[in-house]
């Protein structure tokens, strides 16, 4: 069993982004970048399936600038076996990411692709589903539990009403939700080992994929800021405010 | 130039998100047909037919559509899209599940979670947990859209659209429904409730969550919500998580109890009309956006609030 794990380099989740004053985008200069948290969960799941003897190889893929290599290295330090870096400085929309991953999937022939449900920068929540459609594979999105057999995978999904379990024929795509696992921290020896693991590099052009964006970004702006109100002294005062000022209680 | 709206429902009742998505669809300035796909869902088709602005209901009914599996839904919608320019659906977990499949099959870049329609091909959408808003123009010939329904009012129910039964292709049968474990609650639905009482990590246990949050919600006729930390710790199930990667809410009143106010949580509550925060840490970020702040121990303040509300 071989598992492919796409990982994206994004602004660290602890950082509050700032919009550039000219409205051209978000300020990425000198901010801390990390692996998308849902992708860490994906790597953890793949690596632990390997540790359980249910998979032989875990391959991490990232599409992005030179520095996306660091994100691949983080995945390798967590236990992935090798990396693939599709290098580009352009913005790559989920549809193009899915097309690149489709080509890589056809080359690598994994049995499962585990990826994040959502990148916390674009908040698109699309790429896994798109890739599943392009490959004509089944999908188990927003996974909080997976059970892998030889032919099938059972995925328990976090849905609006609670949990749903589906059974997918392999090969299949799983996208991770927060409760799937708690990603490990890479140990120092594993970080050192990761430096020697191989990363293949290529470009979208070499893969013959047109990544021109389909969405024109006309403007990026700050949302209206919500300003805090007053500190209250007592519960009685709160009820008074909610009744007479906010008009919510009657 | 017609829009296809895919209804959200559970085969019995039309979800209120559908009527809200209808107002986003109407802003696209094209006639709107509604697809009601499921199993034994004729009642839902009748409910949807009343939505103001609906031209026609397309009713797809088959056992393999009962659970809205993405593979089956996408196949039906993609085939229909030959006659439509836009597919639109609420950004529920169902919509998020099948819609990108449709987009990829049509070779279209999806517009996720739109918050405003500026022109039939121009939309506003939040990125970075709502800390930035993007205005984007779609250059694709067709459009595939999911809608953040808290940003759109529900249309009225003055319509009387005809219902047409759809002939269906063979199921794909690559995935199978196994089981569902749905939360049972007589509380209002979180996504559309007018009051939400939310608890965080500070509650400390499932027992405390039930003891402090539930009665308050009961007294206020409110829905219950939670932070990720409360869900991760097992105080309450995943479907109660509010935030960037959970549910987005926009109630008249949101009461955050023992929640610090991380970026990811605030992303889900920014559109609440009034926010009340109860937290013992004066510096908690939640106080920067709360309209009314109570600094103190929740285990004292919540029972006081409960008693005061009951004695009114
Ligand atoms: C990829 C990703 C996605 C995420 N998505 C979400 C999301 O959708 N929703 C979400 O909520 N979070 C999300 N998070 C998590 C988020 O970053 C925070 O960790 C989480 O919101 C914290 O929950 P909390 O406020 O309950 O806990 P804490 O941050 O631990 O806050 C507890 C608060 O309770 C207060 N407190 C303690 N004891 C008492 C007492 N006795 N009385 C009163 N106050 C007390 C403390 O002062 C503190 O402010 C996400 C994180 C990541 C990385
Ligand atoms: N540039 C990228 N490189 C590798 N994986 C990506 C990239 N963009 C998106 N993904 C994967 O797709 C998931 C969902 O992203 P999105 O659809 O953009 O929210 C992410 O969690 C990643 O697993």
XYZ file of C-alpha atoms and ligand atoms in Angstrom:
638
model
C 0.000 0.000 0.000
C 1.353 3.396 -0.980
C 0.070 6.705 0.390
C 0.435 10.116 -1.212
C 0.148 13.153 1.053
C -0.123 16.640 -0.474
C 1.143 19.311 1.925
C 0.823 23.069 1.564
C 3.010 25.796 2.961
C 0.833 28.498 4.554
C 1.051 31.359 7.044
C 1.333 29.883 10.526
C -2.082 29.504 12.148
C -1.072 31.667 15.108
C -0.443 34.720 12.964
C -3.095 37.297 12.309
C -2.631 38.366 8.715
C -2.435 41.956 7.572
C -3.866 43.180 4.314
C -1.541 45.366 2.241
C -2.674 48.970 2.249
C -2.919 49.092 -1.559
C -5.474 46.275 -1.541
C -3.267 44.015 -3.636
C -3.187 41.122 -1.225
C -1.999 39.889 2.132
C 1.421 40.804 3.517
C 3.558 37.673 3.393
C 6.915 39.356 3.966
C 8.714 38.174 7.088
C 5.825 36.210 8.535
C 6.203 32.751 9.957
C 5.185 30.012 7.515
C 4.290 26.436 8.458
C 2.712 23.316 7.105
C -1.079 23.675 6.822
C -2.343 22.156 10.115
C -4.780 19.792 8.381
C -1.889 18.489 6.279
C 0.093 17.723 9.439
C -2.867 15.594 10.478
C -2.737 13.915 7.049
C 0.982 13.171 7.357
C 0.461 11.797 10.866
C -2.286 9.482 9.656
C -0.220 8.200 6.742
C 2.872 7.654 8.868
C 0.944 5.844 11.567
C -0.655 3.568 8.955
C 2.863 2.748 7.857
C 3.928 2.106 11.438
C 0.976 -0.245 11.870
C 2.257 -2.200 8.880
C -0.710 -1.235 6.733
C 1.280 0.819 4.249
C 4.788 0.545 2.847
C 5.547 3.989 1.545
C 4.483 7.562 2.268
C 5.232 10.222 -0.347
C 4.770 13.933 0.441
C 4.049 16.386 -2.398
C 4.028 20.151 -2.304
C 3.322 22.677 -4.997
C 4.776 26.092 -4.411
C 7.899 28.256 -4.309
C 11.438 27.150 -3.449
C 10.625 27.310 0.266
C 7.875 24.715 -0.086
C 10.831 22.323 0.219
C 10.890 23.163 3.920
C 7.319 21.962 4.229
C 8.235 18.720 2.476
C 11.195 18.365 4.864
C 8.812 18.729 7.813
C 6.719 15.890 6.409
C 9.861 13.794 5.923
C 10.892 14.544 9.508
C 7.508 13.280 10.691
C 8.178 10.016 8.879
C 7.315 10.348 5.194
C 9.785 8.446 2.989
C 10.377 10.841 0.134
C 9.154 14.066 -1.376
C 8.045 15.598 -4.632
C 8.314 19.324 -5.134
C 6.451 20.969 -7.992
C 8.100 24.321 -8.133
C 6.342 27.520 -9.108
C 6.205 31.096 -7.864
C 2.747 31.684 -9.293
C -0.477 31.491 -7.314
C -1.824 28.002 -7.907
C -5.573 27.664 -7.485
C -7.099 24.430 -6.126
C -8.221 23.353 -9.610
C -4.640 23.585 -10.891
C -3.288 21.915 -7.756
C -5.739 19.076 -8.379
C -4.572 18.777 -11.997
C -0.928 18.625 -10.955
C -1.739 16.042 -8.294
C -3.669 14.039 -10.868
C -0.579 13.730 -13.059
C 1.594 12.841 -10.092
C -0.944 10.239 -9.002
C -0.846 8.628 -12.438
C 2.950 8.462 -12.178
C 3.122 7.247 -8.587
C 0.074 4.983 -8.440
C -0.771 5.384 -4.751
C -3.644 3.395 -3.241
C -4.722 6.235 -0.978
C -4.272 9.985 -1.007
C -4.649 11.626 2.384
C -4.818 15.414 2.411
C -6.124 18.351 4.441
C -9.792 19.276 4.231
C -8.923 22.933 3.960
C -5.913 25.172 3.527
C -6.111 27.850 6.218
C -4.956 30.566 3.840
C -7.473 30.361 0.971
C -10.079 28.482 3.073
C -11.261 26.846 -0.162
C -11.989 23.285 0.988
C -11.967 21.982 -2.592
C -8.727 20.392 -3.683
C -9.291 16.842 -2.412
C -12.791 16.641 -3.833
C -11.578 18.043 -7.174
C -8.738 15.554 -7.350
C -11.170 12.729 -6.553
C -13.371 13.857 -9.443
C -10.449 14.140 -11.886
C -9.249 10.657 -10.966
C -12.786 9.299 -10.811
C -12.046 8.003 -7.297
C -14.359 7.909 -4.277
C -13.773 10.368 -1.460
C -14.098 10.435 2.304
C -13.965 14.071 3.341
C -13.653 15.627 6.857
C -12.399 12.370 8.345
C -12.288 11.844 12.092
C -11.535 8.116 11.854
C -10.293 5.758 9.137
C -10.199 1.978 9.065
C -8.160 0.520 6.255
C -8.603 -2.981 4.776
C -7.102 -4.552 1.683
C -9.834 -3.514 -0.725
C -11.723 -0.816 1.099
C -11.452 2.005 3.547
C -14.094 3.030 6.092
C -14.093 6.755 6.748
C -16.028 8.391 9.568
C -16.805 11.950 8.591
C -17.583 15.043 10.648
C -20.822 16.353 9.148
C -23.222 19.141 10.132
C -25.507 16.814 12.062
C -22.856 14.635 13.719
C -20.894 11.739 12.250
C -21.331 9.644 9.115
C -19.405 6.557 8.088
C -18.880 5.650 4.437
C -17.073 2.706 2.865
C -14.914 3.497 -0.154
C -13.435 1.191 -2.759
C -9.690 1.694 -3.126
C -8.013 3.674 -4.521
C -9.605 6.551 -2.642
C -9.077 10.045 -1.274
C -9.409 10.986 2.370
C -9.438 14.570 3.624
C -8.682 15.171 7.292
C -10.618 16.919 10.013
C -9.280 18.056 13.377
C -10.217 15.006 15.411
C -8.486 12.398 13.218
C -5.320 12.384 15.320
C -2.811 14.576 17.091
C 0.225 15.107 14.876
C 3.570 14.256 16.415
C 6.454 16.640 16.813
C 9.470 15.624 14.777
C 12.396 14.612 16.963
C 15.826 16.108 16.367
C 17.326 12.848 15.049
C 14.383 12.521 12.646
C 14.848 16.096 11.480
C 18.485 15.241 10.741
C 17.513 12.029 8.964
C 14.961 13.905 6.877
C 17.734 16.000 5.358
C 19.019 12.913 3.577
C 15.674 11.735 2.236
C 15.213 12.365 -1.489
C 13.031 15.118 -2.937
C 12.265 15.051 -6.664
C 11.829 18.472 -8.209
C 9.813 19.398 -11.278
C 7.750 22.263 -12.662
C 4.120 22.523 -13.817
C 5.472 23.211 -17.325
C 7.429 19.964 -17.306
C 4.232 18.196 -16.307
C 2.521 20.043 -19.144
C -0.139 21.627 -16.945
C -1.583 25.065 -17.540
C -1.926 26.717 -14.154
C -3.272 30.092 -15.249
C -5.751 31.286 -12.639
C -9.464 31.228 -13.417
C -10.356 33.736 -10.729
C -9.232 37.313 -11.144
C -8.563 38.880 -7.764
C -9.921 42.394 -8.082
C -9.286 43.470 -4.526
C -8.228 42.234 -1.124
C -9.414 44.230 1.837
C -9.702 44.245 5.599
C -13.056 43.222 6.995
C -14.900 45.729 9.135
C -13.340 45.654 12.554
C -15.576 44.829 15.423
C -14.811 47.068 18.350
C -15.213 45.791 21.851
C -17.753 47.376 24.117
C -17.950 47.771 27.838
C -16.817 45.813 30.853
C -19.752 45.178 33.140
C -19.744 44.829 36.900
C -22.481 42.321 37.456
C -24.914 39.843 35.976
C -27.767 42.271 36.760
C -26.074 44.935 34.691
C -25.705 42.449 31.816
C -29.406 41.629 31.885
C -30.234 45.324 31.968
C -28.018 45.978 28.914
C -29.416 43.037 26.986
C -32.934 44.194 27.721
C -32.749 47.973 27.407
C -29.746 48.607 25.159
C -29.496 45.610 22.839
C -33.221 44.871 22.944
C -32.623 41.123 22.867
C -34.281 40.107 26.097
C -37.778 41.318 26.798
C -28.507 31.518 -18.708
C -30.215 29.601 -15.912
C -29.026 28.846 -12.404
C -29.293 25.441 -10.757
C -29.650 25.582 -6.981
C -29.040 22.322 -5.167
C -31.331 22.067 -2.125
C -30.062 21.076 1.329
C -32.416 18.682 3.102
C -32.693 15.414 5.014
C -35.353 13.836 2.740
C -38.097 15.097 5.061
C -37.544 18.800 5.581
C -35.993 21.529 3.515
C -33.070 23.033 5.431
C -33.418 26.816 6.004
C -30.005 27.268 4.324
C -31.760 26.639 1.007
C -34.037 29.705 1.234
C -30.990 31.831 2.069
C -29.024 30.441 -0.852
C -32.028 31.332 -2.996
C -31.466 35.024 -2.318
C -27.813 34.699 -3.372
C -29.011 32.847 -6.490
C -31.555 35.558 -7.266
C -28.785 38.166 -7.193
C -27.236 36.415 -10.224
C -30.025 37.862 -12.370
C -30.991 34.646 -14.091
C -33.925 32.274 -13.635
C -33.398 29.673 -10.896
C -34.341 25.989 -10.937
C -33.951 23.935 -7.768
C -32.662 20.367 -7.710
C -34.070 18.272 -4.874
C -32.033 15.064 -4.916
C -32.566 12.315 -2.370
C -34.799 9.380 -1.647
C -38.506 9.533 -0.838
C -38.159 13.278 -0.706
C -41.311 14.384 -2.550
C -42.325 16.460 0.482
C -39.101 18.402 0.263
C -39.737 19.060 -3.430
C -43.114 20.549 -2.476
C -41.524 22.732 0.201
C -38.855 23.974 -2.198
C -41.483 24.741 -4.851
C -42.782 27.517 -2.602
C -39.519 29.456 -2.472
C -39.993 32.835 -4.105
C -38.058 33.065 -7.346
C -37.977 29.362 -8.127
C -38.905 28.616 -11.721
C -38.989 24.829 -11.625
C -38.179 21.960 -9.270
C -36.149 19.069 -10.570
C -36.835 16.095 -8.358
C -34.250 13.296 -8.428
C -35.358 10.356 -6.317
C -33.473 7.078 -5.893
C -32.118 4.890 -3.081
C -28.514 5.713 -3.988
C -29.172 9.435 -3.482
C -30.604 9.049 0.021
C -27.390 9.988 1.820
C -26.171 12.566 -0.697
C -22.940 10.687 -1.341
C -20.613 13.049 -3.203
C -19.881 10.634 -6.052
C -23.581 10.107 -6.815
C -24.652 13.728 -6.289
C -21.849 15.068 -8.476
C -22.770 12.704 -11.297
C -26.385 13.904 -11.319
C -25.505 17.604 -11.049
C -22.712 17.475 -13.630
C -25.030 15.927 -16.201
C -27.664 18.600 -15.534
C -25.111 21.379 -15.895
C -25.216 21.037 -19.659
C -28.320 23.240 -19.503
C -27.176 25.634 -16.796
C -24.567 28.356 -16.425
C -24.340 28.356 -12.639
C -24.551 25.728 -9.915
C -25.078 27.085 -6.415
C -25.561 25.464 -3.012
C -25.076 26.348 0.660
C -21.608 25.788 2.146
C -22.864 23.013 4.411
C -20.819 19.848 4.851
C -22.954 18.347 2.061
C -22.356 21.219 -0.329
C -18.650 21.294 0.482
C -18.505 17.576 -0.157
C -20.063 17.269 -3.626
C -19.724 20.737 -5.166
C -15.954 20.753 -5.888
C -16.420 17.440 -7.698
C -18.894 19.148 -9.993
C -16.499 22.056 -10.498
C -13.596 19.795 -11.444
C -15.763 17.748 -13.801
C -16.745 20.980 -15.558
C -13.167 22.299 -15.459
C -14.286 25.306 -13.422
C -12.647 26.943 -10.416
C -15.196 26.891 -7.582
C -16.138 30.023 -5.654
C -16.214 28.795 -2.060
C -18.236 30.313 0.757
C -19.234 33.564 -0.949
C -20.445 36.360 1.322
C -21.722 38.791 -1.314
C -22.687 38.945 -4.979
C -21.375 42.131 -6.624
C -22.204 41.132 -10.194
C -23.222 37.812 -11.768
C -19.518 36.955 -12.105
C -18.104 38.987 -9.188
C -18.155 37.810 -5.626
C -16.812 38.582 -2.192
C -15.329 35.768 -0.157
C -13.417 35.586 3.115
C -9.886 34.179 3.278
C -7.514 33.660 6.223
C -10.320 32.917 8.680
C -12.120 36.063 7.598
C -9.182 38.323 8.406
C -9.196 39.414 4.775
C -11.923 39.678 2.179
C -11.324 39.065 -1.478
C -13.321 40.397 -4.394
C -12.923 37.898 -7.223
C -14.141 37.712 -10.778
C -14.741 34.337 -12.332
C -13.417 34.003 -15.888
C -14.864 30.527 -16.412
C -17.791 29.995 -18.750
C -19.793 28.320 -16.017
C -19.791 29.018 -12.329
C -19.878 26.701 -9.337
C -20.613 28.440 -6.048
C -21.051 27.607 -2.374
C -22.720 30.217 -0.185
C -22.103 31.349 3.379
C -25.769 31.474 4.273
C -25.429 33.670 7.361
C -24.758 36.504 4.908
C -28.021 36.196 2.985
C -31.643 36.593 4.124
C -34.130 33.814 3.439
C -36.494 34.446 0.513
C -40.206 34.265 1.174
C -42.487 31.381 0.308
C -44.872 32.824 -2.223
C -44.018 30.531 -5.137
C -45.714 27.581 -6.757
C -43.154 26.037 -9.058
C -43.871 22.884 -11.041
C -42.080 19.708 -10.042
C -40.416 17.636 -12.755
C -39.129 14.123 -12.070
C -35.604 13.476 -13.332
C -34.469 10.330 -15.099
C -31.338 9.114 -13.425
C -28.123 7.530 -14.675
C -26.879 4.258 -13.182
C -25.326 4.719 -9.732
C -21.531 4.871 -9.637
C -21.443 2.619 -6.556
C -17.810 3.295 -5.683
C -18.753 4.392 -2.203
C -21.326 3.140 0.198
C -23.171 4.579 3.156
C -22.498 2.584 6.323
C -23.994 4.452 9.256
C -24.759 7.776 10.834
C -24.522 8.968 14.393
C -26.491 12.202 14.540
C -26.838 14.452 17.547
C -30.325 14.407 18.965
C -31.380 17.717 20.394
C -34.562 19.661 20.904
C -32.557 22.886 20.921
C -32.706 25.226 17.894
C -30.335 24.473 15.029
C -26.927 26.046 15.659
C -26.422 27.481 12.175
C -29.647 29.493 12.202
C -30.424 30.058 15.909
C -31.081 33.599 17.143
C -29.282 32.990 20.433
C -26.194 30.799 20.882
C -24.587 29.869 24.212
C -21.062 28.513 23.674
C -18.668 26.868 26.075
C -14.898 26.456 25.914
C -12.056 24.545 27.481
C -12.634 26.279 30.820
C -15.698 24.121 31.468
C -13.235 21.346 32.271
C -15.507 18.335 31.782
C -18.508 16.963 29.934
C -20.441 17.003 33.222
C -19.734 20.694 33.747
C -20.650 21.460 30.140
C -24.022 19.831 30.752
C -24.433 21.435 34.161
C -23.545 25.014 33.228
C -24.126 25.490 29.485
C -27.246 23.428 28.838
C -29.589 24.990 31.438
C -28.586 28.475 30.317
C -29.329 27.554 26.700
C -32.616 26.051 27.823
C -33.666 29.205 29.705
C -32.761 31.434 26.770
C -34.234 29.155 24.107
C -30.752 29.118 22.624
C -28.672 26.728 20.546
C -25.497 25.332 22.076
C -22.059 25.920 20.574
C -18.484 25.134 21.544
C -14.859 25.948 20.851
C -12.541 23.441 19.230
C -10.834 22.835 22.570
C -14.168 21.818 24.139
C -14.899 19.453 21.235
C -11.384 17.966 21.209
C -11.671 17.305 24.941
C -14.942 15.450 24.359
C -17.202 17.821 26.343
C -19.547 17.867 23.351
C -19.644 16.427 19.825
C -17.969 17.811 16.704
C -21.106 19.283 15.151
C -21.180 21.972 17.856
C -17.817 23.483 16.914
C -18.058 27.124 15.924
C -15.291 28.756 13.906
C -13.128 28.859 10.795
C -13.258 25.136 10.332
C -16.545 24.458 12.104
C -19.849 26.276 11.800
C -20.244 29.964 11.108
C -23.061 31.564 13.093
C -24.703 34.977 13.041
C -27.196 35.047 15.918
C -28.689 38.141 17.560
C -26.867 37.125 20.727
C -23.717 35.015 21.175
C -22.567 34.216 24.693
C -18.976 32.908 24.889
C -18.251 31.232 28.206
C -14.691 30.277 29.097
C -13.519 30.777 25.516
C -10.301 32.723 24.914
C -11.188 34.062 21.468
C -8.578 32.527 19.147
C -8.592 33.806 15.538
C -10.151 30.535 14.406
C -13.033 30.825 16.859
C -13.694 34.506 16.156
C -13.942 33.660 12.442
C -17.216 31.916 13.206
C -18.874 34.596 15.345
C -17.927 37.955 13.811
C -21.359 38.473 12.340
C -23.224 37.997 15.599
C -25.219 41.107 16.408
C -24.282 41.180 20.099
C -21.459 39.236 21.724
C -21.252 38.603 25.464
C -18.061 37.129 26.919
C -17.524 35.585 30.325
C -13.865 34.929 31.086
C -11.712 35.190 34.165
C -8.747 36.586 32.259
C -9.124 40.312 31.720
C -6.658 40.109 28.824
C -8.499 37.375 26.909
C -8.735 38.338 23.215
C -12.484 37.629 23.201
C -12.961 40.866 25.181
C -11.566 42.874 22.264
C -14.626 42.093 20.206
C -17.289 41.433 22.853
C -19.977 44.063 23.275
C -20.524 43.156 26.899
C -17.774 41.667 29.013
C -17.974 40.014 32.396
C -14.611 39.323 33.981
C -14.788 36.555 36.518
C -15.146 32.878 37.283
C -17.730 31.229 35.075
C -18.600 28.740 37.807
C -19.905 31.692 39.840
C -21.185 33.963 37.095
C -23.126 31.420 35.045
C -25.297 30.219 37.973
C -25.908 33.862 38.904
C -26.960 34.649 35.344
C -29.135 31.567 35.278
C -30.890 32.546 38.513
C -31.355 36.145 37.450
C -32.884 35.098 34.122
C -35.231 32.641 35.804
C -36.392 35.239 38.325
C -37.250 37.872 35.780
C -6.355 24.419 11.742
C -7.049 24.908 12.958
C -8.414 25.100 12.917
C -9.085 25.523 14.043
N -10.436 25.712 13.963
C -11.098 26.135 15.051
C -12.510 26.376 15.017
O -13.164 26.199 13.982
N -13.121 26.771 16.150
C -12.439 26.982 17.327
O -13.071 27.348 18.337
N -11.113 26.788 17.385
C -10.438 26.356 16.282
N -9.089 26.135 16.387
C -8.453 26.182 17.727
C -8.121 27.561 18.230
O -6.866 27.957 17.710
C -8.056 27.553 19.773
O -7.095 26.624 20.188
C -9.385 27.205 20.447
O -10.418 28.014 19.920
C -9.277 27.419 21.946
O -10.468 27.022 22.615
P -10.868 27.700 24.015
O -11.002 29.154 23.849
O -12.038 26.948 24.540
O -9.640 27.301 24.959
P -8.480 28.249 25.566
O -7.816 29.032 24.492
O -7.665 27.370 26.415
O -9.274 29.269 26.455
C -9.913 28.962 27.657
C -10.319 30.299 28.275
O -11.079 30.070 29.454
C -10.707 31.007 30.456
N -11.006 30.413 31.742
C -10.368 29.388 32.380
N -11.001 29.090 33.538
C -12.058 29.915 33.646
C -13.090 30.087 34.620
N -13.171 29.321 35.706
N -13.998 31.072 34.410
C -13.952 31.858 33.316
N -13.002 31.721 32.359
C -12.068 30.771 32.531
C -9.243 31.264 30.213
O -8.899 32.560 30.711
C -9.134 31.172 28.692
O -9.287 32.457 28.100
C -8.394 25.747 15.247
C -7.009 25.570 15.289
C -6.347 25.157 14.169
C -4.870 24.977 14.222
N -0.027 24.059 -3.221
C -0.369 22.894 -2.647
N 0.553 21.917 -2.494
C 0.222 20.734 -1.906
N -0.996 20.457 -1.444
C -1.951 21.398 -1.566
C -1.696 22.657 -2.164
N -2.843 23.375 -2.150
C -3.765 22.591 -1.533
N -3.239 21.410 -1.194
C -3.927 20.296 -0.492
O -5.320 20.489 -0.588
C -5.895 20.646 0.710
C -7.103 21.542 0.649
O -6.774 22.833 0.194
P -7.848 23.907 -0.283
O -8.778 23.232 -1.217
O -7.051 24.994 -0.932
O -8.551 24.401 0.961
C -4.758 21.107 1.573
O -4.978 20.799 2.930
C -3.584 20.316 0.982
O -3.583 18.983 1.450
